[in-house]
Amino acid sequence: MKLRNVVLAAAALAAVATSTLSTSAFAQAKEQFIPVLSYRTGPYAPNGTPWANGYVDYIKLVNAKGGLNGVKLAFEECETGYDTARTVECYERLKSRGPSFVQPLSTGGTFAITEKAATDKIPVVTIGYGRSESADGTIFKWNFPLAGTYWVASDAILQAVAKKEGGLDKLKGKKIALVYHDSPYGKEPIPLLQERARMHGFELTLLPVTAPGVEQKSTWLQIRQSRPDYVFLWGWGVMNSTALKEAVATGYAREKMYGVWWAGAEPDVKDVGDGAKGYNAVAMQHGAEPQSKVVKDILEQVHGKGQGTGPKDEVGQVLYMRGAMSAMLGIEGIRAAQERFGKGKVMSGEQIRWGLENLNLSQAKLDGLGFAGVMRPISTSCVDHMGSAWARIHTWDGKQWKFTSDWLQADEQVIRPLVRATAAKYASEKKITPRIPADCQS
């Protein structure tokens, strides 16, 4: 089945209904619709494509196994090019089909549709990206940054660095440079890192890189001059491989570089090869997982039947796994909704929102889904829309990614106050009343 990349024109957009399906329409629907906002074109295509392939293949796997209690999943791709305006267009175009949830795959896109989705009553699921403060479900009722935010990522990296130095107290006087994509995405870790710098006395230098990131000469000249003890890389797409090549050219040790989980996949290092050896990145729980059961199931039941979305040898790689994991978490929100509102029925956005807020993915459940060894349990609540704050570090050995740390849990004593304060500021600006216990039951 060929995927449809939908590029929207203004005239077509104007003709689309702006309301989602009614509750009665959901009751009559035969399939559960999942929109796929992806980017297979433009400068970020090498990274966006494997994610989309994993996402779609997992949907196909669920259908191959009979769907969700007999309900088949329908999907449609919409090409965003990692452009915020086009992401909004895709959202507006597809919401008339009554989507289960939307995954923008873009922090800028997440910011742009957060208020729209709340009005439309469509959950916004952001697996390892988006607004870090949206972990606070009392303010962000419709946002679900499941499995970890950028504050979790940056805290895990700092813990790994501190362990290497001999403790958090040993960070005092150190220099850390943040090389970041000059966008909402790249700016996300800054509040956490600034708070940690205040706590531990290290010097934080902020070095923005203009998208898409192919020009970094001046950035790495500053690094060569200031000689930071560590460089944290918050890049995406071609920016990541460019940074590694510049590190090689300027002689900056890759062992002292730590990337976010969107800067730690095969496309980021394959063109650099041995030059990237020693480079570290935080892993959003999973890494490359070619031996996992879910990969074996996809190879057998999807690719084995000629229904694979992308190249077979990509299945199980880092970004492919993230796409599959992202689809699974959203779909499990639908399953949780069915447990309460009716097995074998198509769920509305409101019902799925409840399911996502009441996720209880135990290790036994994850193992049954084929994710044994891939990730840890996730449990959400009205207050906690993230559900897990664990990560690991993996390191490129010149040929493959290998885990080089134990599990790291982000320090909630640091993150929670930051989440609450930032969410409260948003609520004040938007005149949002925090949810009360009674609302948490609905």
Coordinates of C-alpha atoms in Angstrom, one line a residue:
M1 CA 0.0 0.0 0.0
K2 CA 1.6 3.3 -1.1
L3 CA 1.6 6.1 1.4
R4 CA -0.1 9.4 0.4
N5 CA 1.9 12.5 1.0
V6 CA -0.6 15.3 1.2
V7 CA 0.6 18.8 0.3
L8 CA -2.1 21.3 1.1
A9 CA -3.0 24.3 -1.0
A10 CA -4.9 27.2 0.5
A11 CA -7.9 26.6 -1.6
A12 CA -8.2 23.0 -0.5
L13 CA -7.7 24.0 3.1
A14 CA -10.5 26.5 2.9
A15 CA -12.9 23.8 1.8
V16 CA -12.2 21.5 4.8
A17 CA -14.7 21.4 7.6
T18 CA -13.2 22.9 10.8
S19 CA -15.0 20.7 13.3
T20 CA -14.2 17.2 14.4
L21 CA -16.7 14.3 14.2
S22 CA -19.6 14.2 16.6
T23 CA -19.9 11.6 19.3
S24 CA -22.6 9.9 17.3
A25 CA -20.4 9.8 14.2
F26 CA -17.7 8.0 16.2
A27 CA -20.3 5.4 17.3
Q28 CA -21.1 4.7 13.7
A29 CA -17.5 4.7 12.4
K30 CA -15.9 1.4 11.4
E31 CA -12.2 2.3 11.6
Q32 CA -10.1 4.3 14.1
F33 CA -8.4 7.1 12.2
I34 CA -4.8 8.0 12.9
P35 CA -3.2 11.0 11.1
V36 CA 0.5 10.7 10.3
L37 CA 2.2 14.1 10.1
S38 CA 5.6 13.3 8.6
Y39 CA 8.4 14.8 6.6
R40 CA 9.9 12.8 3.8
T41 CA 11.1 15.9 1.9
G42 CA 13.4 18.8 2.7
P43 CA 16.6 19.0 4.7
Y44 CA 15.2 16.9 7.6
A45 CA 14.0 14.0 5.4
P46 CA 16.9 11.6 6.2
N47 CA 15.8 11.7 9.8
G48 CA 12.0 12.1 9.4
T49 CA 11.6 9.3 7.0
P50 CA 12.8 6.3 9.2
W51 CA 10.6 7.7 12.0
A52 CA 7.6 7.7 9.7
N53 CA 8.4 4.3 8.4
G54 CA 8.4 2.8 11.9
Y55 CA 5.3 4.7 12.8
V56 CA 3.3 3.4 9.9
D57 CA 4.7 -0.1 10.1
Y58 CA 3.5 -0.4 13.7
I59 CA 0.0 0.7 12.6
K60 CA 0.1 -2.0 9.9
L61 CA 1.3 -4.6 12.5
V62 CA -1.6 -3.8 14.8
N63 CA -4.0 -4.3 11.8
A64 CA -2.2 -7.5 10.8
K65 CA -2.9 -8.8 14.3
G66 CA -6.6 -8.0 14.0
G67 CA -6.7 -4.4 15.1
L68 CA -7.7 -3.2 18.6
N69 CA -10.3 -5.6 19.8
G70 CA -11.4 -6.0 16.2
V71 CA -11.3 -2.3 15.3
K72 CA -9.0 -1.7 12.4
L73 CA -6.8 1.4 12.2
A74 CA -7.0 3.8 9.2
F75 CA -4.3 6.3 8.5
E76 CA -3.3 9.1 6.1
E77 CA 0.1 10.8 5.8
C78 CA 0.4 14.5 5.4
E79 CA 3.8 16.0 4.4
T80 CA 4.9 18.9 6.6
G81 CA 8.5 19.3 5.5
Y82 CA 9.2 20.1 9.2
D83 CA 7.6 23.4 8.6
T84 CA 5.3 24.8 11.3
A85 CA 2.8 26.4 8.9
R86 CA 2.5 23.2 6.9
T87 CA 2.1 21.2 10.1
V88 CA -0.9 23.4 11.1
E89 CA -2.3 23.0 7.6
C90 CA -2.0 19.2 7.9
Y91 CA -3.7 19.3 11.3
E92 CA -6.6 21.4 10.0
R93 CA -6.9 19.2 6.9
L94 CA -7.1 15.9 8.8
K95 CA -9.0 16.9 11.9
S96 CA -12.3 16.7 10.0
R97 CA -11.8 12.9 9.8
G98 CA -12.0 12.7 13.6
P99 CA -8.4 11.8 14.5
S100 CA -7.7 9.6 17.5
F101 CA -4.8 11.9 18.4
V102 CA -2.2 14.0 16.6
Q103 CA 1.6 13.7 16.8
P104 CA 3.1 16.8 15.2
L105 CA 6.7 15.5 15.2
S106 CA 7.8 19.1 15.6
T107 CA 8.2 21.3 18.7
G108 CA 7.3 24.4 16.7
G109 CA 4.2 22.5 15.4
T110 CA 3.3 21.5 19.0
F111 CA 3.4 25.1 20.1
A112 CA 1.2 26.1 17.1
I113 CA -1.6 23.6 17.6
T114 CA -1.7 23.3 21.4
E115 CA -4.6 25.7 21.8
K116 CA -6.3 24.6 18.6
A117 CA -6.3 20.9 19.7
A118 CA -7.7 21.8 23.1
T119 CA -10.6 23.6 21.5
D120 CA -11.1 20.7 19.0
K121 CA -10.7 18.1 21.8
I122 CA -7.9 16.2 20.1
P123 CA -5.0 14.9 22.2
V124 CA -1.6 16.1 21.3
V125 CA 0.9 13.3 21.8
T126 CA 4.6 14.2 21.8
I127 CA 7.0 11.3 22.4
G128 CA 10.2 12.9 23.6
Y129 CA 9.7 16.4 22.2
G130 CA 7.3 19.3 22.4
R131 CA 6.6 21.5 25.4
S132 CA 8.4 20.3 28.5
E133 CA 5.9 22.1 30.9
S134 CA 3.0 20.2 29.3
A135 CA 3.9 17.3 31.6
D136 CA 1.6 19.1 34.0
G137 CA -1.8 17.7 33.2
T138 CA -3.6 20.1 35.5
I139 CA -2.9 22.9 33.0
F140 CA -2.2 21.0 29.8
K141 CA -5.3 18.7 29.7
W142 CA -4.8 17.7 26.0
N143 CA -1.0 17.5 25.8
F144 CA 0.9 14.2 26.5
P145 CA 4.7 14.4 26.3
L146 CA 4.9 10.7 27.0
A147 CA 8.2 8.9 28.0
G148 CA 10.2 12.0 28.5
T149 CA 10.7 15.7 27.7
Y150 CA 13.8 17.8 26.8
W151 CA 14.2 18.6 30.5
V152 CA 14.5 14.9 31.2
A153 CA 17.0 14.6 28.4
S154 CA 19.2 17.5 29.5
D155 CA 19.1 16.3 33.1
A156 CA 20.1 12.8 32.2
I157 CA 23.0 14.1 30.1
L158 CA 24.2 16.3 33.1
Q159 CA 24.0 13.3 35.4
A160 CA 26.1 11.2 33.0
V161 CA 28.7 14.0 32.7
A162 CA 28.7 14.5 36.5
K163 CA 29.3 10.7 37.0
K164 CA 32.2 10.9 34.7
E165 CA 33.6 13.8 36.7
G166 CA 33.1 12.2 40.0
G167 CA 29.9 13.9 41.2
L168 CA 27.6 16.9 40.6
D169 CA 29.8 19.0 42.9
K170 CA 32.7 18.4 40.5
L171 CA 30.8 20.4 37.8
K172 CA 31.7 23.7 39.6
G173 CA 33.9 25.8 37.4
K174 CA 33.4 23.6 34.3
K175 CA 32.4 25.1 30.9
I176 CA 29.5 23.6 29.0
A177 CA 28.5 24.8 25.6
L178 CA 25.0 24.2 24.2
V179 CA 25.0 24.1 20.4
Y180 CA 21.4 24.3 19.6
H181 CA 19.0 24.5 16.6
D182 CA 17.7 28.1 16.7
S183 CA 14.0 27.1 17.0
P184 CA 11.5 26.3 19.8
Y185 CA 12.9 22.8 19.7
G186 CA 16.5 23.9 20.3
K187 CA 15.6 26.4 23.0
E188 CA 13.7 23.8 25.1
P189 CA 16.6 22.6 27.3
I190 CA 17.8 26.1 28.2
P191 CA 15.7 26.7 31.3
L192 CA 16.8 23.3 32.9
L193 CA 20.4 23.9 32.0
Q194 CA 20.4 27.4 33.4
E195 CA 18.8 26.1 36.7
R196 CA 21.5 23.4 36.9
A197 CA 24.2 25.9 36.2
R198 CA 22.9 28.1 39.1
M199 CA 22.8 25.1 41.4
H200 CA 26.2 23.6 40.6
G201 CA 28.3 26.5 39.5
F202 CA 29.2 25.6 35.9
E203 CA 29.5 28.1 33.1
L204 CA 26.8 27.7 30.4
T205 CA 27.5 29.1 26.9
L206 CA 24.6 29.3 24.5
L207 CA 25.5 28.9 20.8
P208 CA 22.4 29.0 18.4
V209 CA 22.7 27.6 14.9
T210 CA 20.5 28.9 12.2
A211 CA 18.3 26.2 10.5
P212 CA 18.9 23.8 8.8
G213 CA 22.4 23.9 10.3
V214 CA 24.8 23.4 7.4
E215 CA 26.8 26.5 8.3
Q216 CA 28.5 26.2 11.7
K217 CA 32.0 27.6 11.0
S218 CA 31.6 30.5 13.4
T219 CA 30.1 28.3 16.1
W220 CA 33.0 25.9 16.2
L221 CA 35.5 28.8 16.0
Q222 CA 34.0 30.0 19.3
I223 CA 34.3 26.5 20.7
R224 CA 37.9 26.3 19.6
Q225 CA 38.6 29.6 21.3
S226 CA 36.6 29.0 24.6
R227 CA 37.6 25.3 24.9
P228 CA 34.5 24.1 26.8
D229 CA 34.8 20.9 28.9
Y230 CA 31.7 19.5 27.2
V231 CA 29.5 20.3 24.2
F232 CA 25.8 19.4 24.3
L233 CA 24.3 19.1 20.8
W234 CA 20.6 19.9 20.4
G235 CA 20.4 19.4 16.6
W236 CA 18.2 17.8 14.0
G237 CA 18.9 16.5 10.5
V238 CA 21.9 17.7 8.7
M239 CA 22.9 19.9 11.6
N240 CA 24.1 16.9 13.6
S241 CA 26.5 15.4 11.0
T242 CA 27.7 18.9 10.3
A243 CA 28.5 19.5 13.9
L244 CA 30.4 16.3 14.1
K245 CA 32.4 17.1 11.0
E246 CA 33.3 20.5 12.4
A247 CA 34.3 18.9 15.7
V248 CA 36.7 16.7 13.7
A249 CA 38.0 19.7 11.8
T250 CA 38.6 21.7 14.9
G251 CA 40.0 18.8 16.9
Y252 CA 37.3 18.8 19.6
A253 CA 37.1 15.4 21.2
R254 CA 33.9 13.6 20.3
E255 CA 34.1 11.8 23.7
K256 CA 33.2 15.2 25.2
M257 CA 30.1 15.7 23.0
Y258 CA 26.6 14.6 24.2
G259 CA 23.6 14.9 21.9
V260 CA 19.9 14.9 22.6
W261 CA 18.0 11.8 21.5
W262 CA 17.2 13.6 18.2
A263 CA 20.9 13.9 17.6
G264 CA 21.8 10.2 18.3
A265 CA 20.7 8.0 15.5
E266 CA 22.3 6.4 12.4
P267 CA 21.7 9.2 9.9
D268 CA 23.6 11.6 12.3
V269 CA 26.8 9.6 12.2
K270 CA 26.9 7.3 9.2
D271 CA 28.5 10.0 6.9
V272 CA 31.1 10.8 9.6
G273 CA 31.9 7.1 10.3
D274 CA 35.0 6.7 12.4
G275 CA 35.2 10.4 12.8
A276 CA 32.2 10.2 15.1
K277 CA 33.6 7.4 17.2
G278 CA 33.2 8.2 20.9
Y279 CA 30.3 10.6 20.4
N280 CA 27.6 10.2 23.0
A281 CA 23.8 10.8 22.9
V282 CA 21.1 10.4 25.4
A283 CA 18.7 7.6 24.4
M284 CA 14.9 8.0 24.9
Q285 CA 14.8 4.7 26.7
H286 CA 15.3 2.7 23.5
G287 CA 18.3 2.5 21.2
A288 CA 18.8 0.5 18.0
E289 CA 16.7 -2.7 18.8
P290 CA 17.1 -5.2 15.9
Q291 CA 16.7 -8.2 18.2
S292 CA 13.5 -7.0 19.9
K293 CA 10.3 -9.0 19.5
V294 CA 8.4 -6.1 18.0
V295 CA 11.0 -5.9 15.2
K296 CA 10.8 -9.6 14.5
D297 CA 7.0 -9.3 14.4
I298 CA 7.1 -6.4 11.9
L299 CA 9.6 -8.3 9.7
E300 CA 7.4 -11.4 9.7
Q301 CA 3.9 -9.9 9.6
V302 CA 4.4 -6.7 7.7
H303 CA 7.6 -6.8 5.6
G304 CA 7.2 -10.6 5.2
K305 CA 3.9 -10.0 3.4
G306 CA 5.2 -7.3 1.1
Q307 CA 3.6 -4.5 3.1
G308 CA 6.7 -2.8 4.5
T309 CA 6.9 0.9 4.3
G310 CA 10.6 1.5 3.9
P311 CA 13.8 -0.6 3.4
K312 CA 13.9 -3.8 5.3
D313 CA 17.4 -3.2 6.7
E314 CA 16.2 0.0 8.4
V315 CA 13.8 -1.9 10.6
G316 CA 15.1 -1.8 14.2
Q317 CA 17.3 1.2 13.8
V318 CA 17.1 4.1 16.3
L319 CA 14.6 6.5 14.6
Y320 CA 12.6 3.6 13.1
M321 CA 12.2 2.3 16.7
R322 CA 11.2 5.7 17.9
G323 CA 8.5 5.9 15.3
A324 CA 7.2 2.4 16.3
M325 CA 7.3 3.3 19.9
S326 CA 5.5 6.6 19.3
A327 CA 2.7 4.8 17.4
M328 CA 2.5 2.1 20.2
L329 CA 2.1 4.7 23.0
G330 CA -0.7 6.5 21.2
I331 CA -2.5 3.3 20.2
E332 CA -2.3 2.0 23.8
G333 CA -4.1 5.2 24.8
I334 CA -7.0 4.0 22.5
R335 CA -6.8 0.5 24.0
A336 CA -7.1 2.0 27.5
A337 CA -10.1 4.1 26.4
Q338 CA -11.8 1.0 25.1
E339 CA -11.3 -0.7 28.4
R340 CA -13.5 2.0 30.0
F341 CA -15.8 3.0 27.2
G342 CA -16.3 -0.2 25.2
K343 CA -14.1 -2.8 23.6
G344 CA -14.5 -3.2 19.9
K345 CA -15.7 0.4 19.5
V346 CA -14.2 3.4 17.7
M347 CA -13.1 5.9 20.4
S348 CA -13.6 9.7 20.3
G349 CA -10.8 12.2 21.0
E350 CA -12.3 12.9 24.4
Q351 CA -12.4 9.2 25.3
I352 CA -8.8 8.7 24.1
R353 CA -7.7 11.7 26.1
W354 CA -8.9 9.8 29.2
G355 CA -7.1 6.7 28.0
L356 CA -3.8 8.5 27.6
E357 CA -4.2 10.1 31.1
N358 CA -4.8 6.6 32.6
L359 CA -2.1 4.7 30.9
N360 CA -0.6 1.9 32.9
L361 CA 1.9 0.1 30.8
S362 CA 3.5 -2.3 33.1
Q363 CA 6.6 -4.3 32.1
A364 CA 4.4 -7.3 31.5
K365 CA 2.2 -5.3 29.1
L366 CA 5.3 -3.9 27.3
D367 CA 6.8 -7.4 27.0
G368 CA 3.5 -8.6 25.6
L369 CA 3.6 -5.9 23.0
G370 CA 7.1 -6.9 21.9
F371 CA 9.0 -4.1 23.8
A372 CA 10.8 -6.2 26.3
G373 CA 14.2 -4.7 27.0
V374 CA 13.4 -1.7 24.9
M375 CA 11.7 0.6 27.4
R376 CA 10.6 0.8 31.0
P377 CA 7.0 1.0 32.3
I378 CA 4.9 4.2 31.8
S379 CA 2.1 5.3 34.1
T380 CA 0.3 8.6 33.6
S381 CA -2.2 10.5 35.8
C382 CA -4.1 13.7 35.9
V383 CA -1.1 15.5 37.3
D384 CA 1.6 13.6 35.3
H385 CA 1.1 13.5 31.6
M386 CA 4.7 12.3 31.0
G387 CA 4.6 9.0 32.9
S388 CA 8.3 8.2 32.9
A389 CA 11.6 10.1 33.4
W390 CA 14.2 7.4 32.5
A391 CA 16.9 7.5 29.9
R392 CA 20.3 6.0 29.0
I393 CA 23.4 7.1 27.2
H394 CA 24.6 5.3 24.0
T395 CA 27.8 5.8 22.2
W396 CA 28.8 5.5 18.6
D397 CA 31.7 3.0 18.2
G398 CA 32.4 3.7 14.6
K399 CA 29.9 1.1 13.3
Q400 CA 27.0 1.0 15.7
W401 CA 25.3 2.5 18.8
K402 CA 26.0 0.8 22.1
F403 CA 24.7 1.6 25.5
T404 CA 27.4 2.9 27.8
S405 CA 25.4 3.9 30.9
D406 CA 23.0 2.3 33.3
W407 CA 19.4 3.7 33.5
L408 CA 19.4 7.3 34.5
Q409 CA 16.3 8.9 36.1
A410 CA 15.9 12.6 35.8
D411 CA 15.8 14.4 39.1
E412 CA 12.2 15.3 39.8
Q413 CA 13.1 17.6 42.6
V414 CA 14.7 19.8 40.0
I415 CA 12.3 19.2 37.1
R416 CA 8.9 19.3 38.9
P417 CA 9.2 22.9 40.3
L418 CA 10.3 24.1 36.8
V419 CA 7.3 22.3 35.2
R420 CA 4.9 23.8 37.8
A421 CA 6.3 27.3 37.5
T422 CA 6.3 27.3 33.7
A423 CA 2.9 25.7 33.4
A424 CA 1.5 28.2 35.9
K425 CA 2.9 31.1 33.9
Y426 CA 1.2 29.7 30.8
A427 CA -2.1 29.3 32.6
S428 CA -1.9 32.9 33.8
E429 CA -1.2 34.2 30.3
K430 CA -4.0 32.1 28.7
K431 CA -6.4 32.5 31.6
I432 CA -6.6 28.7 32.2
T433 CA -8.1 27.5 35.5
P434 CA -6.1 24.5 36.8
R435 CA -8.2 21.3 36.9
I436 CA -9.8 20.1 40.1
P437 CA -10.0 16.5 41.3
A438 CA -13.6 16.2 39.9
D439 CA -12.4 17.1 36.4
C440 CA -9.7 14.5 36.6
Q441 CA -12.3 11.8 36.8
S442 CA -13.8 12.7 33.4

